[in-house]
Tab-separated table of C-alpha atoms in Angstrom:
chain	number	residue	atom	x	y	z
C	10	MET	CA	21.242	-13.871	12.128
C	11	ASN	CA	22.706	-16.013	9.447
C	12	SER	CA	22.567	-15.345	6.023
C	13	LYS	CA	20.200	-18.507	4.915
C	14	ASN	CA	17.518	-16.569	7.686
C	15	MET	CA	18.063	-12.814	6.103
C	16	LYS	CA	17.504	-14.363	2.094
C	17	ILE	CA	14.171	-16.161	3.162
C	18	ILE	CA	12.948	-12.896	4.525
C	19	SER	CA	14.199	-10.745	2.055
C	20	ILE	CA	12.110	-13.044	-0.214
C	21	VAL	CA	9.226	-13.622	1.783
C	22	LEU	CA	9.101	-9.485	2.058
C	23	VAL	CA	8.640	-8.858	-1.380
C	24	VAL	CA	6.317	-11.982	-2.310
C	25	PHE	CA	3.480	-10.951	0.746
C	26	PHE	CA	3.564	-7.330	-0.524
C	27	ILE	CA	2.894	-8.390	-3.857
C	28	ILE	CA	0.094	-10.984	-3.163
C	29	LEU	CA	-1.632	-7.944	-0.937
C	30	LEU	CA	-1.371	-6.031	-3.946
C	31	VAL	CA	-1.985	-7.692	-6.945
C	32	SER	CA	-20.622	-0.620	-16.133
C	33	ALA	CA	-20.228	-2.458	-13.236
C	34	ILE	CA	-22.843	-4.903	-11.888
C	35	TYR	CA	-23.345	-4.748	-8.229
C	36	SER	CA	-24.251	-7.305	-5.071
C	37	THR	CA	-24.406	-6.502	-1.663
C	38	TYR	CA	-24.198	-7.592	2.062
C	39	PHE	CA	-25.553	-5.944	4.579
C	40	SER	CA	-25.241	-6.456	8.634
C	41	GLU	CA	-26.103	-4.627	11.197
C	42	ASN	CA	-22.992	-2.287	11.302
C	43	TYR	CA	-21.345	-2.556	8.082
C	44	SER	CA	-22.211	-3.742	4.254
C	45	ILE	CA	-20.176	-5.118	1.532
C	46	ILE	CA	-20.004	-4.255	-1.893
C	47	TYR	CA	-18.850	-6.335	-4.658
C	48	LEU	CA	-17.379	-5.109	-8.190
C	49	PRO	CA	-16.974	-7.768	-10.536
C	50	LYS	CA	-15.317	-5.075	-12.896
C	51	PHE	CA	-12.405	-5.159	-10.327
C	52	SER	CA	-10.540	-8.901	-9.505
C	53	LYS	CA	-8.809	-6.724	-6.569
C	54	ILE	CA	-8.876	-3.045	-5.484
C	55	VAL	CA	-5.518	-1.857	-4.652
C	56	SER	CA	-5.900	1.383	-3.628
C	57	PHE	CA	-8.429	4.219	-3.108
C	58	ILE	CA	-8.782	8.336	-2.184
C	59	PRO	CA	-11.542	9.895	-0.745
C	60	ILE	CA	-12.721	12.810	-3.303
C	61	SER	CA	-15.546	14.477	-1.255
C	62	SER	CA	-17.943	12.978	1.323
C	63	ASN	CA	-19.853	10.888	-1.309
C	64	SER	CA	-17.637	9.530	-3.831
C	65	ILE	CA	-14.204	7.657	-3.631
C	66	LEU	CA	-11.505	7.112	-6.886
C	67	ILE	CA	-10.555	3.324	-6.889
C	68	ALA	CA	-7.609	1.380	-8.666
C	69	GLY	CA	-6.732	-1.752	-8.636
C	70	ASN	CA	-6.564	-4.522	-11.497
C	71	LYS	CA	-8.989	-7.333	-13.337
C	72	ILE	CA	-7.222	-10.575	-14.492
C	73	LEU	CA	-7.780	-11.466	-17.435
C	74	GLY	CA	-6.605	-15.282	-18.004
C	75	ASN	CA	-2.654	-14.902	-18.050
C	76	THR	CA	-2.536	-11.371	-17.715
C	77	THR	CA	-4.124	-8.120	-15.614
C	78	GLU	CA	-4.986	-4.797	-16.671
C	79	GLY	CA	-4.737	-1.962	-14.436
C	80	LEU	CA	-8.436	-0.447	-14.062
C	81	ALA	CA	-9.866	2.596	-12.245
C	82	GLY	CA	-12.987	4.606	-12.016
C	83	ILE	CA	-15.024	6.729	-9.369
C	84	TYR	CA	-17.729	5.236	-6.979
C	85	TYR	CA	-20.400	7.261	-5.775
C	86	ILE	CA	-21.114	5.966	-1.752
C	87	ASN	CA	-24.903	7.157	-1.729
C	88	ASN	CA	-26.551	5.513	-4.867
C	89	ASN	CA	-24.093	3.356	-5.173
C	90	SER	CA	-22.808	4.027	-8.839
C	91	PHE	CA	-19.996	3.310	-10.522
C	92	ILE	CA	-18.043	5.425	-13.275
C	93	ASN	CA	-15.323	4.066	-14.958
C	94	LEU	CA	-12.682	6.242	-16.139
C	95	ASN	CA	-10.838	5.869	-19.781
C	96	LEU	CA	-7.022	4.892	-18.972
C	97	ASN	CA	-6.195	4.336	-23.222
C	98	GLY	CA	-4.669	1.266	-21.715
C	99	SER	CA	-2.029	2.333	-19.866
C	100	PHE	CA	-1.577	-0.248	-17.611
C	101	ASP	CA	-2.754	-3.183	-19.968
C	102	ASN	CA	-0.212	-6.184	-18.822
C	103	GLY	CA	0.146	-4.842	-15.229
C	104	SER	CA	-1.392	-3.323	-12.343
C	105	ILE	CA	-1.903	0.015	-10.601
C	106	TYR	CA	-0.712	-0.353	-6.897
C	107	SER	CA	-1.472	3.131	-5.742
C	108	VAL	CA	-3.284	6.206	-6.207
C	109	ALA	CA	-2.323	9.923	-5.424
C	110	TYR	CA	-4.622	12.941	-5.790
C	111	ASN	CA	-3.587	16.368	-5.993
C	112	GLY	CA	-7.465	18.449	-5.744
C	113	SER	CA	-7.385	18.235	-9.573
C	114	SER	CA	-5.560	15.609	-11.388
C	115	TYR	CA	-5.353	11.737	-10.467
C	116	LEU	CA	-1.697	10.016	-10.474
C	117	PHE	CA	-1.481	6.139	-10.826
C	118	VAL	CA	1.421	4.055	-10.157
C	119	GLY	CA	2.228	0.538	-10.768
C	120	ALA	CA	4.323	-1.585	-13.503
C	121	LYS	CA	3.616	-3.594	-16.372
C	122	TYR	CA	5.312	-5.812	-18.708
C	123	ILE	CA	6.557	-4.766	-21.840
C	124	GLY	CA	7.939	-7.664	-23.489
C	125	THR	CA	9.065	-9.987	-21.031
C	126	GLU	CA	10.582	-6.635	-18.560
C	127	LEU	CA	8.752	-5.493	-15.934
C	128	VAL	CA	8.899	-1.745	-15.674
C	129	PRO	CA	7.971	1.028	-13.019
C	130	THR	CA	4.648	2.619	-14.682
C	131	ALA	CA	2.968	6.086	-13.608
C	132	PHE	CA	0.338	7.684	-15.389
C	133	LEU	CA	-1.062	11.177	-14.776
C	134	TYR	CA	-5.127	11.848	-15.212
C	135	SER	CA	-6.108	15.224	-15.567
C	136	ASN	CA	-9.494	16.908	-17.235
C	137	GLY	CA	-10.440	13.791	-19.172
C	138	ASN	CA	-6.356	13.130	-20.633
C	139	ILE	CA	-3.767	10.372	-20.248
C	140	TYR	CA	-0.284	11.726	-19.641
C	141	ASN	CA	2.637	9.218	-19.916
C	142	TYR	CA	5.117	9.792	-16.321
C	143	SER	CA	6.365	6.631	-16.928
C	144	LYS	CA	9.296	8.460	-18.468
C	145	TYR	CA	10.452	9.660	-14.755
C	146	LEU	CA	10.982	6.457	-13.897
C	147	SER	CA	12.934	4.878	-16.925
C	148	SER	CA	15.858	4.499	-15.154
C	149	PHE	CA	14.591	2.081	-12.596
C	150	ALA	CA	13.582	-0.791	-15.007
C	151	PRO	CA	13.195	-3.898	-14.350
C	152	GLY	CA	11.098	-2.417	-11.246
C	153	GLN	CA	7.802	-1.383	-9.658
C	154	ALA	CA	6.035	2.185	-8.112
C	155	PHE	CA	4.165	0.875	-4.988
C	156	ALA	CA	3.462	3.963	-3.676
C	157	ALA	CA	2.426	7.874	-4.810
C	158	ASP	CA	1.809	11.087	-2.931
C	159	TRP	CA	0.999	14.508	-3.397
C	160	PHE	CA	3.377	17.105	-1.276
C	161	ASN	CA	4.765	19.869	-1.528
C	162	ARG	CA	3.719	20.804	-4.725
C	163	THR	CA	5.799	17.467	-6.296
C	164	TRP	CA	4.260	14.069	-7.156
C	165	LEU	CA	6.844	11.744	-4.806
C	166	VAL	CA	7.210	7.985	-6.174
C	167	GLY	CA	8.346	5.100	-4.973
C	168	GLY	CA	9.540	0.957	-5.368
C	169	ASP	CA	11.899	-0.971	-6.257
C	170	PHE	CA	14.049	-2.007	-9.459
C	171	VAL	CA	16.803	-4.633	-10.042
C	172	ILE	CA	20.515	-4.348	-10.604
C	173	TYR	CA	23.148	-7.070	-10.969
C	174	GLN	CA	26.043	-6.540	-9.049
C	175	SER	CA	28.741	-9.160	-6.974
C	176	GLY	CA	27.568	-11.888	-8.991
C	177	GLY	CA	23.494	-11.303	-7.957
C	178	LEU	CA	20.747	-9.633	-8.340
C	179	HIS	CA	19.672	-6.963	-5.662
C	180	SER	CA	16.084	-4.736	-5.173
C	181	ILE	CA	16.895	-1.598	-4.696
C	182	MET	CA	14.472	1.305	-3.245
C	183	PHE	CA	13.818	4.732	-5.352
C	184	LEU	CA	12.312	8.025	-4.791
C	185	VAL	CA	11.293	10.160	-7.452
C	186	GLY	CA	10.198	13.669	-6.994
C	187	ILE	CA	8.233	15.107	-10.180
C	188	LYS	CA	7.354	18.498	-10.048
C	189	GLY	CA	5.978	20.102	-13.735
C	190	ASN	CA	8.471	18.655	-16.530
C	191	GLU	CA	11.096	18.334	-14.303
C	192	ALA	CA	12.339	14.838	-11.860
C	193	ILE	CA	14.931	14.833	-9.157
C	194	ASP	CA	16.194	11.675	-7.869
C	195	TYR	CA	16.009	11.182	-4.632
C	196	THR	CA	17.347	7.783	-4.394
C	197	LYS	CA	20.786	9.394	-4.918
C	198	ASN	CA	20.332	11.032	-1.137
C	199	ILE	CA	19.339	8.196	0.407
C	200	SER	CA	22.226	6.310	-1.229
C	201	MET	CA	24.423	9.576	0.253
C	202	GLU	CA	22.804	9.196	3.329
C	203	LEU	CA	23.612	5.780	3.956
C	204	GLY	CA	26.836	5.359	2.254
C	205	GLU	CA	25.715	2.581	0.322
C	206	LEU	CA	23.234	1.337	-2.315
C	207	PRO	CA	19.907	1.320	-0.413
C	208	GLU	CA	19.069	-1.818	-0.795
C	209	GLY	CA	15.011	-2.369	-0.397
C	210	GLU	CA	11.987	-1.525	-1.716
C	211	ILE	CA	9.636	1.999	-0.795
C	212	PHE	CA	5.935	0.574	-0.074
C	213	THR	CA	4.426	3.765	0.922
C	214	ILE	CA	4.404	7.295	1.166
C	215	ASN	CA	1.740	9.623	3.820
C	216	ASN	CA	1.559	13.146	4.159
C	217	SER	CA	0.388	15.324	6.816
C	218	SER	CA	0.172	19.484	6.367
C	219	ASN	CA	4.162	19.617	7.512
C	220	GLU	CA	6.166	16.299	6.465
C	221	VAL	CA	5.467	12.919	4.468
C	222	LEU	CA	6.122	9.758	6.127
C	223	ILE	CA	8.228	6.888	3.742
C	224	GLY	CA	8.329	3.299	4.538
C	225	GLY	CA	9.399	0.161	3.518
C	226	SER	CA	12.508	-1.822	3.843
C	227	PHE	CA	16.109	-1.623	4.056
C	228	SER	CA	17.947	-4.792	3.146
C	229	ILE	CA	16.001	-7.285	5.393
C	230	TYR	CA	15.039	-4.705	8.681
C	231	THR	CA	12.072	-1.679	8.545
C	232	SER	CA	12.458	1.175	7.516
C	233	VAL	CA	10.839	4.730	8.288
C	234	PHE	CA	11.903	8.275	7.273
C	235	LEU	CA	10.500	11.552	7.248
C	236	LEU	CA	10.543	14.330	4.688
C	237	SER	CA	10.210	18.090	5.825
C	238	ASN	CA	8.266	20.773	4.237
C	239	GLU	CA	10.744	23.296	4.130
C	240	ASN	CA	12.789	21.381	1.882
C	241	LEU	CA	12.823	17.490	0.258
C	242	ASN	CA	16.620	16.167	1.624
C	243	VAL	CA	16.000	12.719	2.625
C	244	ASP	CA	17.761	12.087	6.080
C	245	PRO	CA	17.025	8.698	6.539
C	246	SER	CA	19.446	8.351	9.613
C	247	THR	CA	17.224	10.455	12.035
C	248	ILE	CA	14.496	7.490	12.162
C	249	LEU	CA	16.019	4.128	10.504
C	250	TYR	CA	14.540	1.189	12.656
C	251	LYS	CA	16.027	-1.990	12.111
C	252	THR	CA	13.776	-4.954	13.067
C	253	PRO	CA	13.571	-7.298	10.174
C	254	GLY	CA	10.405	-6.527	8.133
C	255	SER	CA	8.510	-4.042	6.427
C	256	ILE	CA	6.501	-1.109	6.831
C	257	LEU	CA	3.493	-1.200	4.269
C	258	THR	CA	1.201	1.726	5.222
C	259	ALA	CA	1.240	4.818	7.751
C	260	SER	CA	-0.980	7.581	8.602
C	261	PRO	CA	-0.734	11.112	10.778
C	262	TYR	CA	-1.605	10.658	14.562
C	263	GLY	CA	-2.104	13.665	16.331
C	264	LYS	CA	1.771	14.992	16.407
C	265	LEU	CA	2.789	11.278	15.463
C	266	TRP	CA	2.257	8.990	12.728
C	267	LEU	CA	1.263	5.290	12.945
C	268	ALA	CA	3.176	3.111	10.913
C	269	GLY	CA	2.729	-0.768	10.091
C	270	GLY	CA	3.351	-4.044	8.203
C	271	MET	CA	4.695	-6.988	9.382
C	272	GLU	CA	8.346	-7.991	11.074
C	273	PHE	CA	10.156	-11.707	11.397
C	274	THR	CA	10.774	-12.884	15.027
C	275	PRO	CA	13.674	-15.488	15.779
C	276	GLN	CA	10.425	-17.714	16.423
C	277	SER	CA	9.014	-16.641	12.843
C	278	VAL	CA	11.895	-16.840	10.999
C	279	GLU	CA	12.683	-20.820	12.474
C	280	ALA	CA	9.940	-22.298	11.759
C	281	PRO	CA	9.311	-25.271	9.594
C	282	GLN	CA	7.601	-22.336	7.243
C	283	PRO	CA	8.721	-18.747	8.123
C	284	TYR	CA	5.607	-16.781	8.598
C	285	PRO	CA	5.538	-12.528	9.281
C	286	VAL	CA	4.172	-10.814	12.599
C	287	PRO	CA	1.875	-8.276	12.755
C	288	TYR	CA	4.087	-5.240	13.341
C	289	LEU	CA	2.305	-1.674	14.746
C	290	ILE	CA	4.511	1.412	15.569
C	291	THR	CA	4.356	4.761	16.730
C	292	VAL	CA	6.959	7.587	15.306
C	293	GLY	CA	7.785	10.857	16.743
C	294	ASN	CA	11.119	11.574	18.118
C	295	ASN	CA	11.230	7.871	18.922
C	296	ILE	CA	9.815	4.759	17.769
C	297	SER	CA	7.397	2.061	20.069
C	298	GLN	CA	5.894	-0.575	19.152
C	299	ILE	CA	2.217	-1.256	19.757
C	300	ASN	CA	1.399	-4.731	21.282
C	301	ILE	CA	-1.698	-6.225	19.433
C	302	PRO	CA	-3.047	-9.439	19.655
C	303	TYR	CA	-2.589	-11.362	16.725
C	304	LYS	CA	0.994	-12.992	16.166
C	305	ILE	CA	0.631	-13.964	12.344
C	306	GLY	CA	-0.256	-11.693	9.657
C	307	VAL	CA	0.751	-8.861	8.142
C	308	ILE	CA	-1.135	-5.229	8.768
C	309	THR	CA	-1.975	-4.131	5.615
C	310	SER	CA	-3.318	-0.740	6.328
C	311	ILE	CA	-3.993	2.115	9.044
C	312	ALA	CA	-6.595	4.671	9.162
C	313	THR	CA	-6.961	7.568	11.872
C	314	GLU	CA	-9.492	10.121	12.505
C	315	SER	CA	-9.011	12.701	15.534
C	316	ASP	CA	-8.136	9.544	18.776
C	317	LYS	CA	-10.129	7.281	16.500
C	318	ILE	CA	-7.804	4.735	14.780
C	319	ALA	CA	-8.615	1.454	12.766
C	320	VAL	CA	-6.382	-1.280	11.547
C	321	ALA	CA	-6.810	-3.736	8.961
C	322	ILE	CA	-4.614	-6.851	9.207
C	323	ARG	CA	-4.369	-10.061	7.035
C	324	VAL	CA	-4.179	-13.433	8.806
C	325	PRO	CA	-4.616	-16.985	8.124
C	326	PHE	CA	-7.670	-18.966	8.964
C	327	SER	CA	-8.333	-22.522	8.823
C	328	GLN	CA	-10.994	-23.815	6.599
C	329	TYR	CA	-12.215	-27.183	5.751
C	330	GLN	CA	-8.635	-28.645	6.273
C	331	ASN	CA	-7.296	-25.718	4.242
C	332	ILE	CA	-5.496	-22.539	5.332
C	333	THR	CA	-7.249	-19.218	3.758
C	334	GLY	CA	-5.916	-15.902	3.564
C	335	GLY	CA	-8.949	-13.084	5.332
C	336	SER	CA	-8.752	-10.022	7.390
C	337	VAL	CA	-10.003	-8.766	10.977
C	338	ILE	CA	-10.198	-5.248	11.577
C	339	LEU	CA	-9.538	-3.826	15.008
C	340	TYR	CA	-10.996	-0.162	15.909
C	341	GLY	CA	-10.848	2.238	18.526
C	342	LYS	CA	-8.460	4.301	20.837
C	343	LEU	CA	-4.374	3.447	20.654
C	344	SER	CA	-4.956	1.776	24.099
C	345	SER	CA	-8.346	0.360	23.284
C	346	LEU	CA	-8.560	-1.315	20.178
C	347	SER	CA	-11.012	-4.252	19.863
C	348	LYS	CA	-11.957	-6.205	16.866
C	349	VAL	CA	-15.464	-4.982	14.895
C	350	TYR	CA	-14.948	-7.235	11.640
C	351	GLN	CA	-13.334	-10.504	10.468
C	352	SER	CA	-13.915	-12.296	7.523
C	353	GLU	CA	-11.818	-15.770	6.041
C	354	ASP	CA	-11.950	-15.124	2.668
C	355	ILE	CA	-12.289	-11.111	1.798
C	356	SER	CA	-8.644	-9.356	2.303
C	357	ILE	CA	-8.708	-5.457	2.962
C	358	ASN	CA	-5.890	-3.496	1.227
C	359	GLN	CA	-6.234	0.185	2.565
C	360	LEU	CA	-8.875	1.532	4.924
C	361	SER	CA	-9.663	5.445	5.752
C	362	PHE	CA	-12.434	7.241	7.341
C	363	ILE	CA	-15.470	9.131	5.125
C	364	HIS	CA	-18.483	10.728	6.281
C	365	GLY	CA	-19.217	8.797	9.136
C	366	TYR	CA	-17.688	5.385	8.264
C	367	LEU	CA	-14.472	3.582	7.910
C	368	LEU	CA	-14.447	2.329	4.251
C	369	GLY	CA	-12.138	-0.041	3.401
C	370	VAL	CA	-11.604	-1.507	-0.480
C	371	GLY	CA	-10.007	-5.050	-1.362
C	372	TYR	CA	-10.766	-8.403	-3.072
C	373	LYS	CA	-12.770	-11.855	-2.012
C	374	ILE	CA	-11.511	-14.771	-2.619
C	375	ALA	CA	-14.025	-17.201	-4.856
C	376	GLY	CA	-12.447	-20.441	-5.988
C	377	ASN	CA	-9.999	-19.968	-8.010
C	378	ASN	CA	-10.750	-16.089	-9.221
C	379	SER	CA	-10.805	-13.226	-6.885
C	380	VAL	CA	-13.404	-9.796	-7.137
C	381	GLY	CA	-13.357	-6.242	-5.717
C	382	VAL	CA	-14.606	-5.569	-2.622
C	383	LEU	CA	-15.678	-2.408	-0.918
C	384	LEU	CA	-16.693	-2.694	2.934
C	385	LEU	CA	-18.782	0.350	4.428
C	386	TYR	CA	-18.416	0.074	8.575
C	387	LYS	CA	-20.363	2.735	9.824
C	388	VAL	CA	-18.752	4.526	12.889
């Protein structure tokens, strides 16, 4: 692959991911199997975590003219109500990209501008108090924190930062573990394993009972590696699958993992307008690619429950001679996924099973604006 194509892919990877991210009045649309709930307090809902059988914590942003503000709150499914969390302006001039929960506290991560510099941002919300965890990420500016999770009594935070080297700017992945008042820079472990600076990004961190999967891109290639429960030594050499593209989402699947995102094929890179191809794999001792019936788009989320699987794919639609970005959701067993939802103007950022429903969050495009949405699909 020539250097021109590599540069195109590198730029497209980050741009596509950021596009996916970037008292309430409710409006609801119902069909036989699903309902759409609009939350105008949000411009985009980016992340959520189920915290009970009836409630979820949601996070995202509100676009305010030329700036954005990171927002979060708790939505109650049974009575369609929402309670805002007061973050005391922690994400003013920024956005929340991910939220993690340890049973009592929430960790919000994202990025915000301080002056003209974009810096990775993290704040812990516990018992109504806000604690600044951005100090543990100060070495990675300018940059952004894209993912967080709780594992082995440690907050894991990943993202990327920019350095100037050899006459050019380079995006470098970072991974930090925060335990108590101490932070461990696992980026150094990754560098030692690879024998070089880990160029790329970490876009997703997902835990199971005994390990955590971390996905993103290394250079221009999909990158997946696992951390065990016994220790947090990073060994990406055990699983490093080099396909041009990026891993954006993952979920435990029995003794395996399902991971997804996008890849770039020779045909998609050589096209007049390069485009991503949805990419779905199982991860275990080996990695196997799963064929899906979509050849243009990005897998934005995967949810699993027992042998049931749901996959959200952001795909282009042709509408009134314009191309719009919407979503389809596939549901079923891995061997028999079928489309259960499609929208030309709603993009789904994350999925999860909760209390007999498949729940999705995202946003709807409305003219030049967008509004946060929840989707509840009865399974």
